[in-house]
């Protein structure tokens, strides 16, 4: 039996919004054709809903009753001080900055001219207006299966990053996406990041909001990462922009590549992080970690697929959730081991610390193993703060509230400790502390 779903007001509004802004979006004829195909695919499927297995915990069709119109750029209203304030502890990191305000590259706030010779950057809007064929081909290849949120991001993309790193970097590159508009609005950005064989680099991708920006907004973002053979890349993403944050990360690892992604999500009305990692060469390794801090009725869903398509690769995943009040955290982690992927070594763990009886954590670990010479495992734990440890801290003169914060900080710190860059690790810990002590 076929079930016909009635289109919602939000879905109709998104299609109408595209018609209204299509002529103003950057790109040549091939880009416009791609955008039309993407919005057409979205119109055919609509927002993901609970009848789709990987979306059963985050029913966007039901949760998104309305969608703000595309935001206007606020680049002219921000200065470097305002960007520093939005970045918080990350502002202290010595890094090459590339700043985007309300989805548009802000040249005056960025360090484009200071980038080293081995970092080849072009704003996506610039690339789409010149030689866009390779980008269009990449985005066309992605559309092999239904991905409504990615289709929306592609249809509405205003800007983003195209970056090729051909030599090891002396310090991180910081991609700062700042929400500044005072009115409700939606932003869509896409990033294409390529690290050539043998390079070592650290990339920070930060989604933040400036003082005075509207509480009601939606960020749609997608990053495609290609890590070349023998390269070593640390990729840290933070999302503290509030509102609705819908993100997609697709990573491809060549032989002997080492990829260390980390994701920190702090608050926000609704967040969904889709992560897909594919091994394209033997000997690749990922060490993926994340921390999610939620309170009130906030909702965050991290859905992960690690595809061991070739032999002798290693994967590690560790995700930590701290949930207070009526917050809800979701972790869906699937590890696939293909028939020829012998000698695979994969381990996955999701852990939640419940600060309230009303909070909820849903964990769905999955293993699909089609090879016989593998070492794979997964697990999930849910716990409250240890009352004995709390009593011990209080017996040493530490007030109860501070003791709870210290124990929670220790829980989150296990994931953040995976970041090798000390200054970056300390900055993320400061961000977590700010939330915990708030």
Short mmCIF file of C-alpha atoms in Angstrom, two decimals, residues 44-438:
data_model
loop_
_atom_site.label_atom_id
_atom_site.label_comp_id
_atom_site.label_asym_id
_atom_site.label_seq_id
_atom_site.Cartn_x
_atom_site.Cartn_y
_atom_site.Cartn_z
CA UNK A 44 9.24 15.22 -4.61
CA UNK A 45 10.27 13.87 -1.20
CA UNK A 46 9.63 16.71 1.24
CA UNK A 47 11.23 16.97 4.66
CA UNK A 48 12.46 13.72 6.24
CA UNK A 49 10.00 12.09 8.62
CA UNK A 50 9.72 9.24 11.10
CA UNK A 51 8.76 6.69 8.46
CA UNK A 52 12.34 6.94 7.18
CA UNK A 53 14.41 4.71 9.46
CA UNK A 54 17.40 7.03 9.93
CA UNK A 55 15.05 9.94 10.73
CA UNK A 56 12.66 8.19 13.12
CA UNK A 57 14.02 10.09 16.15
CA UNK A 58 14.11 13.47 14.37
CA UNK A 59 10.92 13.97 12.40
CA UNK A 60 11.66 17.23 10.58
CA UNK A 61 8.30 17.21 8.86
CA UNK A 62 6.65 17.41 12.26
CA UNK A 63 9.27 19.53 14.04
CA UNK A 64 9.66 22.31 11.46
CA UNK A 65 6.29 24.02 11.43
CA UNK A 66 7.71 27.07 9.63
CA UNK A 67 10.95 28.02 7.90
CA UNK A 68 12.43 31.54 7.89
CA UNK A 69 13.18 33.18 4.56
CA UNK A 70 16.80 33.25 3.29
CA UNK A 71 18.84 35.74 5.29
CA UNK A 72 20.43 38.87 3.91
CA UNK A 73 24.17 39.39 4.37
CA UNK A 74 25.15 41.40 7.47
CA UNK A 75 28.85 41.65 6.58
CA UNK A 76 28.85 45.44 6.54
CA UNK A 77 27.67 45.64 10.14
CA UNK A 78 30.41 43.53 11.75
CA UNK A 79 33.97 44.36 12.65
CA UNK A 80 36.75 42.06 13.88
CA UNK A 81 35.85 42.77 17.49
CA UNK A 82 32.31 41.53 16.90
CA UNK A 83 33.66 38.38 15.23
CA UNK A 84 36.01 37.80 18.18
CA UNK A 85 33.11 38.14 20.61
CA UNK A 86 31.05 35.65 18.60
CA UNK A 87 33.90 33.14 18.48
CA UNK A 88 34.42 33.31 22.24
CA UNK A 89 37.38 31.17 23.39
CA UNK A 90 38.16 30.22 19.77
CA UNK A 91 39.14 33.84 19.08
CA UNK A 92 42.39 33.26 21.01
CA UNK A 93 43.53 30.56 18.57
CA UNK A 94 46.41 31.66 16.35
CA UNK A 95 44.91 30.72 12.99
CA UNK A 96 44.31 31.90 9.45
CA UNK A 97 40.74 33.19 9.44
CA UNK A 98 38.20 32.96 6.66
CA UNK A 99 34.98 34.64 7.81
CA UNK A 100 31.47 34.31 6.40
CA UNK A 101 28.65 36.50 7.66
CA UNK A 102 25.10 35.32 7.09
CA UNK A 103 26.33 32.93 4.44
CA UNK A 104 28.50 35.36 2.44
CA UNK A 105 32.31 35.63 2.41
CA UNK A 106 33.53 38.73 4.29
CA UNK A 107 36.82 39.73 2.68
CA UNK A 108 37.49 42.59 5.11
CA UNK A 109 37.24 40.26 8.11
CA UNK A 110 39.38 37.48 6.63
CA UNK A 111 43.05 36.63 6.19
CA UNK A 112 42.93 35.56 2.56
CA UNK A 113 46.09 37.47 1.68
CA UNK A 114 47.99 35.93 4.60
CA UNK A 115 47.27 32.31 3.69
CA UNK A 116 50.42 30.28 3.10
CA UNK A 117 51.35 29.18 -0.42
CA UNK A 118 50.15 25.66 0.30
CA UNK A 119 46.56 26.75 1.05
CA UNK A 120 44.58 27.46 -2.11
CA UNK A 121 41.28 29.13 -1.19
CA UNK A 122 38.41 30.44 -3.22
CA UNK A 123 35.00 31.44 -1.96
CA UNK A 124 32.35 29.11 -3.36
CA UNK A 125 30.35 32.00 -4.87
CA UNK A 126 33.44 33.07 -6.80
CA UNK A 127 34.11 29.51 -8.00
CA UNK A 128 30.50 28.99 -9.10
CA UNK A 129 30.67 32.15 -11.18
CA UNK A 130 33.81 31.10 -13.06
CA UNK A 131 34.83 27.50 -13.63
CA UNK A 132 32.12 25.55 -11.85
CA UNK A 133 32.08 22.30 -13.84
CA UNK A 134 34.12 20.27 -11.33
CA UNK A 135 31.99 21.50 -8.44
CA UNK A 136 28.76 20.76 -10.27
CA UNK A 137 30.05 17.27 -11.11
CA UNK A 138 30.84 16.62 -7.43
CA UNK A 139 27.43 17.77 -6.27
CA UNK A 140 25.65 15.87 -9.04
CA UNK A 141 27.41 12.63 -7.99
CA UNK A 142 26.10 13.08 -4.42
CA UNK A 143 22.52 12.84 -5.59
CA UNK A 144 22.54 9.08 -6.01
CA UNK A 145 20.00 8.63 -3.21
CA UNK A 146 17.37 10.66 -1.42
CA UNK A 147 18.96 13.33 0.79
CA UNK A 148 16.34 16.06 1.26
CA UNK A 149 18.35 18.30 3.60
CA UNK A 150 21.44 18.12 1.39
CA UNK A 151 19.22 18.92 -1.61
CA UNK A 152 17.93 22.00 0.22
CA UNK A 153 21.46 23.10 1.07
CA UNK A 154 22.54 22.71 -2.56
CA UNK A 155 19.50 24.54 -3.93
CA UNK A 156 19.89 27.56 -1.63
CA UNK A 157 23.71 27.71 -1.20
CA UNK A 158 24.90 31.30 -1.19
CA UNK A 159 28.60 30.74 -0.53
CA UNK A 160 31.12 28.53 1.26
CA UNK A 161 34.69 27.33 0.99
CA UNK A 162 36.69 25.64 -1.71
CA UNK A 163 40.07 24.83 -0.19
CA UNK A 164 42.95 22.71 -1.44
CA UNK A 165 45.87 22.17 0.94
CA UNK A 166 48.99 21.08 -0.95
CA UNK A 167 51.60 21.59 1.81
CA UNK A 168 51.60 21.12 5.57
CA UNK A 169 50.26 24.11 7.50
CA UNK A 170 52.14 25.92 10.25
CA UNK A 171 48.91 26.80 12.06
CA UNK A 172 45.20 26.02 11.74
CA UNK A 173 42.76 27.47 9.24
CA UNK A 174 39.62 28.78 10.96
CA UNK A 175 36.40 28.91 8.97
CA UNK A 176 34.10 31.21 10.93
CA UNK A 177 30.43 31.23 9.90
CA UNK A 178 28.80 34.07 11.82
CA UNK A 179 25.08 34.66 12.11
CA UNK A 180 24.50 38.43 12.39
CA UNK A 181 21.09 39.29 10.94
CA UNK A 182 18.66 40.73 13.47
CA UNK A 183 15.66 39.26 11.66
CA UNK A 184 14.78 35.58 11.41
CA UNK A 185 16.50 33.99 8.43
CA UNK A 186 18.00 30.85 6.91
CA UNK A 187 21.57 30.36 5.67
CA UNK A 188 22.87 27.61 3.35
CA UNK A 189 26.60 27.07 2.79
CA UNK A 190 28.69 24.31 1.19
CA UNK A 191 32.38 23.55 1.73
CA UNK A 192 34.75 21.50 -0.44
CA UNK A 193 37.99 20.63 1.32
CA UNK A 194 40.82 18.67 -0.26
CA UNK A 195 44.06 17.71 1.48
CA UNK A 196 46.76 16.48 -0.86
CA UNK A 197 48.86 13.36 -0.14
CA UNK A 198 51.28 13.60 2.75
CA UNK A 199 50.19 16.96 4.18
CA UNK A 200 49.54 17.69 7.86
CA UNK A 201 46.84 20.24 8.66
CA UNK A 202 44.33 21.40 11.24
CA UNK A 203 40.99 22.87 10.19
CA UNK A 204 38.44 24.53 12.49
CA UNK A 205 34.86 25.00 11.29
CA UNK A 206 32.91 27.26 13.67
CA UNK A 207 29.22 28.19 13.49
CA UNK A 208 28.52 31.03 15.90
CA UNK A 209 26.21 34.00 16.35
CA UNK A 210 26.98 37.69 16.89
CA UNK A 211 25.40 39.87 19.55
CA UNK A 212 22.02 41.13 18.42
CA UNK A 213 21.34 38.32 15.94
CA UNK A 214 17.87 36.81 15.84
CA UNK A 215 17.10 33.80 18.02
CA UNK A 216 14.99 32.22 15.30
CA UNK A 217 17.14 31.12 12.39
CA UNK A 218 18.18 28.05 10.45
CA UNK A 219 21.65 27.03 9.31
CA UNK A 220 22.07 24.39 6.61
CA UNK A 221 25.65 23.36 5.95
CA UNK A 222 27.45 20.59 4.09
CA UNK A 223 31.19 19.84 4.01
CA UNK A 224 32.86 17.39 1.63
CA UNK A 225 36.36 16.36 2.76
CA UNK A 226 38.93 14.39 0.75
CA UNK A 227 42.03 13.30 2.69
CA UNK A 228 44.82 12.22 0.36
CA UNK A 229 47.10 9.23 0.78
CA UNK A 230 49.31 9.52 3.84
CA UNK A 231 47.85 12.88 4.88
CA UNK A 232 47.06 13.67 8.52
CA UNK A 233 44.13 16.02 9.13
CA UNK A 234 42.48 17.24 12.32
CA UNK A 235 39.04 18.71 11.62
CA UNK A 236 37.18 20.38 14.49
CA UNK A 237 33.62 21.63 14.06
CA UNK A 238 31.75 23.66 16.66
CA UNK A 239 28.09 24.66 16.50
CA UNK A 240 26.98 27.21 19.08
CA UNK A 241 24.79 29.29 16.78
CA UNK A 242 21.49 28.22 18.34
CA UNK A 243 18.30 27.98 16.33
CA UNK A 244 18.07 25.08 13.88
CA UNK A 245 21.36 23.58 12.67
CA UNK A 246 21.25 20.93 9.92
CA UNK A 247 24.69 19.67 8.93
CA UNK A 248 26.20 17.09 6.62
CA UNK A 249 29.81 15.89 6.62
CA UNK A 250 31.04 13.47 3.93
CA UNK A 251 34.67 12.34 4.17
CA UNK A 252 36.72 10.16 1.81
CA UNK A 253 40.05 8.69 2.97
CA UNK A 254 42.75 7.47 0.61
CA UNK A 255 45.38 4.89 1.56
CA UNK A 256 47.21 5.43 4.89
CA UNK A 257 45.26 8.67 5.49
CA UNK A 258 44.66 9.73 9.09
CA UNK A 259 41.54 11.80 9.77
CA UNK A 260 40.65 13.10 13.25
CA UNK A 261 37.28 14.88 13.23
CA UNK A 262 35.71 16.32 16.36
CA UNK A 263 32.26 17.90 16.77
CA UNK A 264 31.11 20.10 19.64
CA UNK A 265 27.42 21.02 19.74
CA UNK A 266 26.33 23.43 22.45
CA UNK A 267 22.63 24.14 22.83
CA UNK A 268 20.41 25.11 19.96
CA UNK A 269 16.72 24.46 19.44
CA UNK A 270 17.29 21.59 17.00
CA UNK A 271 20.49 20.10 15.58
CA UNK A 272 21.06 17.20 13.21
CA UNK A 273 24.62 16.14 12.29
CA UNK A 274 24.89 13.61 9.47
CA UNK A 275 28.40 12.14 9.13
CA UNK A 276 29.53 9.71 6.45
CA UNK A 277 33.08 8.36 6.19
CA UNK A 278 34.24 6.12 3.34
CA UNK A 279 37.63 4.40 3.11
CA UNK A 280 38.95 4.47 -0.47
CA UNK A 281 42.44 3.09 0.24
CA UNK A 282 43.98 0.52 2.56
CA UNK A 283 45.52 1.50 5.87
CA UNK A 284 43.27 4.49 6.53
CA UNK A 285 42.36 5.56 10.05
CA UNK A 286 39.77 7.81 11.68
CA UNK A 287 39.46 8.86 15.30
CA UNK A 288 36.07 10.56 15.47
CA UNK A 289 34.82 12.13 18.68
CA UNK A 290 32.15 14.54 19.77
CA UNK A 291 30.49 16.24 22.72
CA UNK A 292 26.90 17.50 22.88
CA UNK A 293 25.61 19.74 25.66
CA UNK A 294 21.86 20.32 25.86
CA UNK A 295 19.31 21.79 28.28
CA UNK A 296 15.69 22.99 28.32
CA UNK A 297 13.90 21.14 25.47
CA UNK A 298 16.83 21.19 23.05
CA UNK A 299 17.25 18.32 20.60
CA UNK A 300 20.41 17.01 18.90
CA UNK A 301 20.70 13.99 16.61
CA UNK A 302 24.08 12.67 15.43
CA UNK A 303 23.76 10.03 12.72
CA UNK A 304 26.99 8.38 11.61
CA UNK A 305 27.92 5.88 8.90
CA UNK A 306 31.49 4.54 8.66
CA UNK A 307 32.00 2.47 5.52
CA UNK A 308 34.97 0.10 5.62
CA UNK A 309 35.08 -0.55 1.88
CA UNK A 310 38.70 -1.75 1.73
CA UNK A 311 40.95 -3.92 3.98
CA UNK A 312 43.17 -3.00 6.93
CA UNK A 313 41.52 0.20 8.09
CA UNK A 314 40.82 1.39 11.61
CA UNK A 315 37.94 3.42 13.04
CA UNK A 316 37.31 4.81 16.50
CA UNK A 317 34.20 6.73 17.54
CA UNK A 318 33.50 8.27 20.95
CA UNK A 319 30.51 10.54 21.54
CA UNK A 320 29.51 12.15 24.84
CA UNK A 321 26.13 13.71 25.65
CA UNK A 322 25.24 15.84 28.67
CA UNK A 323 21.47 16.28 28.95
CA UNK A 324 19.66 18.54 31.40
CA UNK A 325 16.00 19.49 31.90
CA UNK A 326 13.88 17.98 29.08
CA UNK A 327 16.65 17.83 26.49
CA UNK A 328 16.85 14.93 24.07
CA UNK A 329 20.03 13.48 22.56
CA UNK A 330 20.20 10.88 19.80
CA UNK A 331 23.15 8.87 18.51
CA UNK A 332 22.80 6.54 15.54
CA UNK A 333 26.10 4.94 14.57
CA UNK A 334 26.42 2.41 11.79
CA UNK A 335 29.70 0.66 10.89
CA UNK A 336 29.72 -1.27 7.62
CA UNK A 337 32.45 -3.80 6.85
CA UNK A 338 32.36 -4.84 3.18
CA UNK A 339 33.11 -8.43 2.07
CA UNK A 340 36.69 -7.63 1.00
CA UNK A 341 37.50 -5.43 4.02
CA UNK A 342 39.50 -8.01 5.98
CA UNK A 343 41.62 -6.91 8.95
CA UNK A 344 39.14 -4.16 9.82
CA UNK A 345 39.44 -2.77 13.35
CA UNK A 346 36.44 -0.74 14.47
CA UNK A 347 35.24 0.38 17.89
CA UNK A 348 32.35 2.69 18.75
CA UNK A 349 31.02 4.10 22.02
CA UNK A 350 28.23 6.54 22.88
CA UNK A 351 27.75 7.73 26.45
CA UNK A 352 25.18 10.02 28.04
CA UNK A 353 25.20 11.78 31.40
CA UNK A 354 21.68 12.59 32.54
CA UNK A 355 21.33 15.68 34.72
CA UNK A 356 17.55 15.36 34.88
CA UNK A 357 15.00 12.56 35.11
CA UNK A 358 13.04 14.24 32.31
CA UNK A 359 15.94 14.16 29.81
CA UNK A 360 16.04 11.47 27.11
CA UNK A 361 18.84 9.66 25.29
CA UNK A 362 18.26 7.35 22.33
CA UNK A 363 21.19 5.25 21.12
CA UNK A 364 21.11 3.00 18.09
CA UNK A 365 24.50 1.38 17.39
CA UNK A 366 24.67 -0.88 14.32
CA UNK A 367 27.27 -3.23 12.87
CA UNK A 368 26.96 -4.68 9.37
CA UNK A 369 29.85 -7.12 8.93
CA UNK A 370 30.34 -9.09 5.71
CA UNK A 371 33.97 -10.12 6.31
CA UNK A 372 35.26 -12.74 8.74
CA UNK A 373 38.72 -11.50 9.80
CA UNK A 374 37.73 -8.37 11.71
CA UNK A 375 37.75 -6.89 15.22
CA UNK A 376 34.65 -4.76 15.76
CA UNK A 377 32.60 -3.68 18.73
CA UNK A 378 30.16 -1.05 19.89
CA UNK A 379 28.56 0.05 23.11
CA UNK A 380 26.40 2.65 24.83
CA UNK A 381 26.01 3.76 28.43
CA UNK A 382 23.58 6.05 30.25
CA UNK A 383 24.24 7.25 33.78
CA UNK A 384 23.61 9.94 36.34
CA UNK A 385 26.25 11.75 38.36
CA UNK A 386 27.85 9.38 40.87
CA UNK A 387 26.45 10.39 44.27
CA UNK A 388 29.46 8.94 46.07
CA UNK A 389 31.83 11.06 44.00
CA UNK A 390 29.61 14.08 44.60
CA UNK A 391 29.67 13.43 48.35
CA UNK A 392 33.46 13.03 48.24
CA UNK A 393 33.86 16.42 46.53
CA UNK A 394 31.53 18.10 49.01
CA UNK A 395 33.41 16.53 51.91
CA UNK A 396 36.50 18.34 50.59
CA UNK A 397 34.72 21.69 50.80
CA UNK A 398 33.54 21.97 47.20
CA UNK A 399 29.99 23.36 46.93
CA UNK A 400 27.45 20.99 45.42
CA UNK A 401 26.86 23.01 42.23
CA UNK A 402 30.58 23.34 41.57
CA UNK A 403 31.15 19.66 42.33
CA UNK A 404 28.50 18.67 39.79
CA UNK A 405 30.13 20.93 37.20
CA UNK A 406 33.56 19.41 37.87
CA UNK A 407 32.28 15.84 37.53
CA UNK A 408 30.42 16.72 34.35
CA UNK A 409 33.49 18.46 32.99
CA UNK A 410 35.52 15.34 33.61
CA UNK A 411 32.95 13.28 31.70
CA UNK A 412 33.05 15.58 28.66
CA UNK A 413 36.81 16.01 28.90
CA UNK A 414 37.47 12.43 27.85
CA UNK A 415 36.20 13.25 24.35
CA UNK A 416 37.77 16.71 24.11
CA UNK A 417 41.13 15.24 25.21
CA UNK A 418 41.35 13.53 21.82
CA UNK A 419 42.22 16.88 20.24
CA UNK A 420 46.01 17.01 19.93
CA UNK A 421 46.42 20.78 19.49
CA UNK A 422 46.73 22.04 23.08
CA UNK A 423 45.47 25.58 22.47
CA UNK A 424 42.48 24.32 20.53
CA UNK A 425 41.75 21.67 23.14
CA UNK A 426 41.81 24.29 25.91
CA UNK A 427 39.51 26.61 23.95
CA UNK A 428 36.91 23.89 23.47
CA UNK A 429 37.14 22.96 27.13
CA UNK A 430 36.53 26.61 28.01
CA UNK A 431 33.42 26.58 25.81
CA UNK A 432 32.17 23.46 27.57
CA UNK A 433 32.92 24.96 30.99
CA UNK A 434 30.98 28.09 30.09
CA UNK A 435 27.91 25.96 29.38
CA UNK A 436 28.38 23.72 32.43
CA UNK A 437 28.78 26.58 34.84
CA UNK A 438 25.95 28.54 33.24
#
